């Protein structure tokens, strides 16, 4: 066992590599002497850049190739942004660890304007996320929403080239890449809600792989696991994927977990909101989903 190497499957974007390196460093620190190396792979979601994400469809667009590497024994774990991980994993896989969450908020990024409210009438805002589009529409029906794909640096380069007046990105991704200075304003919960799982890093393993599960144990953050489990349970109950505008944020307080959920419609900017408190994450997620269904969420969840 002394010569064993733990191999981490990762996507090749700067953010994915940062996250995989972070997990590798945490593993080496927790297990001195353990050899850890990255196995960088390209996914379908990375290859298809000419179409809006929502039109490609398919859950786990960024996972499949990494899961194949796990099954074929070319890797022992796969590191993902939890928000890219479908609510329901394929059989044979499990989340071996969920790490402590970074800032879950979305960020307003612009070179000319300090806040969303300051944007002039008809300003062009880039985001390909239906969740972000729906919330932008609700706040500012006048904005022109334009598709924006690619990794974080590509998106910033398109903003800098003048293709957009502003864009919306995750604070966590910007912070991890040393780009926190690009955040002009945080879009704060519960008014503005992020994607389920946003800001958390997840380690996916082969279900039942006790050896890797044990090595990952010191990286696990129980509070983040509970909060994101509630968000993901809500998303799952709504049949959510990256193709529907669902947002969720759970926070652990004195009275247990509080979960805020939102379903929107990107075309018209209508938003349905619900929130509840509870102890059991899965039940809480389902309860908020049921409240949203009771308000008519089903109509919002049909394929675009
Ligand atoms: N959609 C891609 C993606 N997946 C995770 C993050 C940010 C990091 C995180 O949420 O942990 C991003 C970039 C973004 O939305 O700006």
Short mmCIF file of C-alpha atoms and ligand atoms in Angstrom, two decimals, residues 11 15 19 53 62 81-84 103 106 131-132 152 155 168-174 176 197-201, ligand 1:
data_model
loop_
_atom_site.label_atom_id
_atom_site.label_comp_id
_atom_site.label_asym_id
_atom_site.label_seq_id
_atom_site.Cartn_x
_atom_site.Cartn_y
_atom_site.Cartn_z
CA UNK A 11 -12.05 18.78 -16.08
CA UNK A 15 -11.50 26.55 -12.10
CA UNK A 19 -10.63 22.73 -7.28
CA UNK A 53 -26.34 25.04 -22.38
CA UNK A 62 -19.85 17.80 -17.17
CA UNK A 81 -18.49 21.91 -8.50
CA UNK A 82 -21.49 20.53 -6.61
CA UNK A 83 -23.80 22.73 -8.65
CA UNK A 84 -22.79 20.85 -11.80
CA UNK A 103 -19.38 32.16 -0.85
CA UNK A 106 -23.76 35.18 -7.53
CA UNK A 131 -31.96 30.76 -13.36
CA UNK A 132 -29.96 33.97 -13.67
CA UNK A 152 -14.76 31.96 -16.26
CA UNK A 155 -16.61 35.01 -20.04
CA UNK A 168 -23.29 37.41 -13.78
CA UNK A 169 -20.86 34.81 -12.41
CA UNK A 170 -20.50 32.83 -9.19
CA UNK A 171 -18.49 34.63 -6.47
CA UNK A 172 -16.86 31.31 -5.51
CA UNK A 173 -15.35 30.73 -8.95
CA UNK A 174 -13.98 34.28 -9.15
CA UNK A 176 -10.84 30.70 -6.35
CA UNK A 197 -25.06 23.47 -4.34
CA UNK A 198 -23.31 26.62 -5.58
CA UNK A 199 -19.99 27.33 -3.87
CA UNK A 200 -19.44 23.76 -2.67
CA UNK A 201 -16.87 21.29 -4.05
N1 LIG B 1 -21.54 26.95 -14.42
C1 LIG B 1 -20.16 26.63 -14.26
C2 LIG B 1 -19.73 26.77 -12.84
N2 LIG B 1 -19.80 25.73 -11.99
C3 LIG B 1 -19.37 26.17 -10.76
C4 LIG B 1 -19.02 27.50 -10.86
C5 LIG B 1 -18.56 28.34 -9.77
C6 LIG B 1 -18.02 27.64 -8.55
C7 LIG B 1 -19.04 27.08 -7.62
O1 LIG B 1 -20.25 27.38 -7.69
O2 LIG B 1 -18.63 26.29 -6.75
C8 LIG B 1 -19.22 27.90 -12.19
C9 LIG B 1 -18.96 29.22 -12.79
C10 LIG B 1 -20.06 30.23 -12.63
O3 LIG B 1 -21.25 29.87 -12.53
O4 LIG B 1 -19.74 31.42 -12.60
#
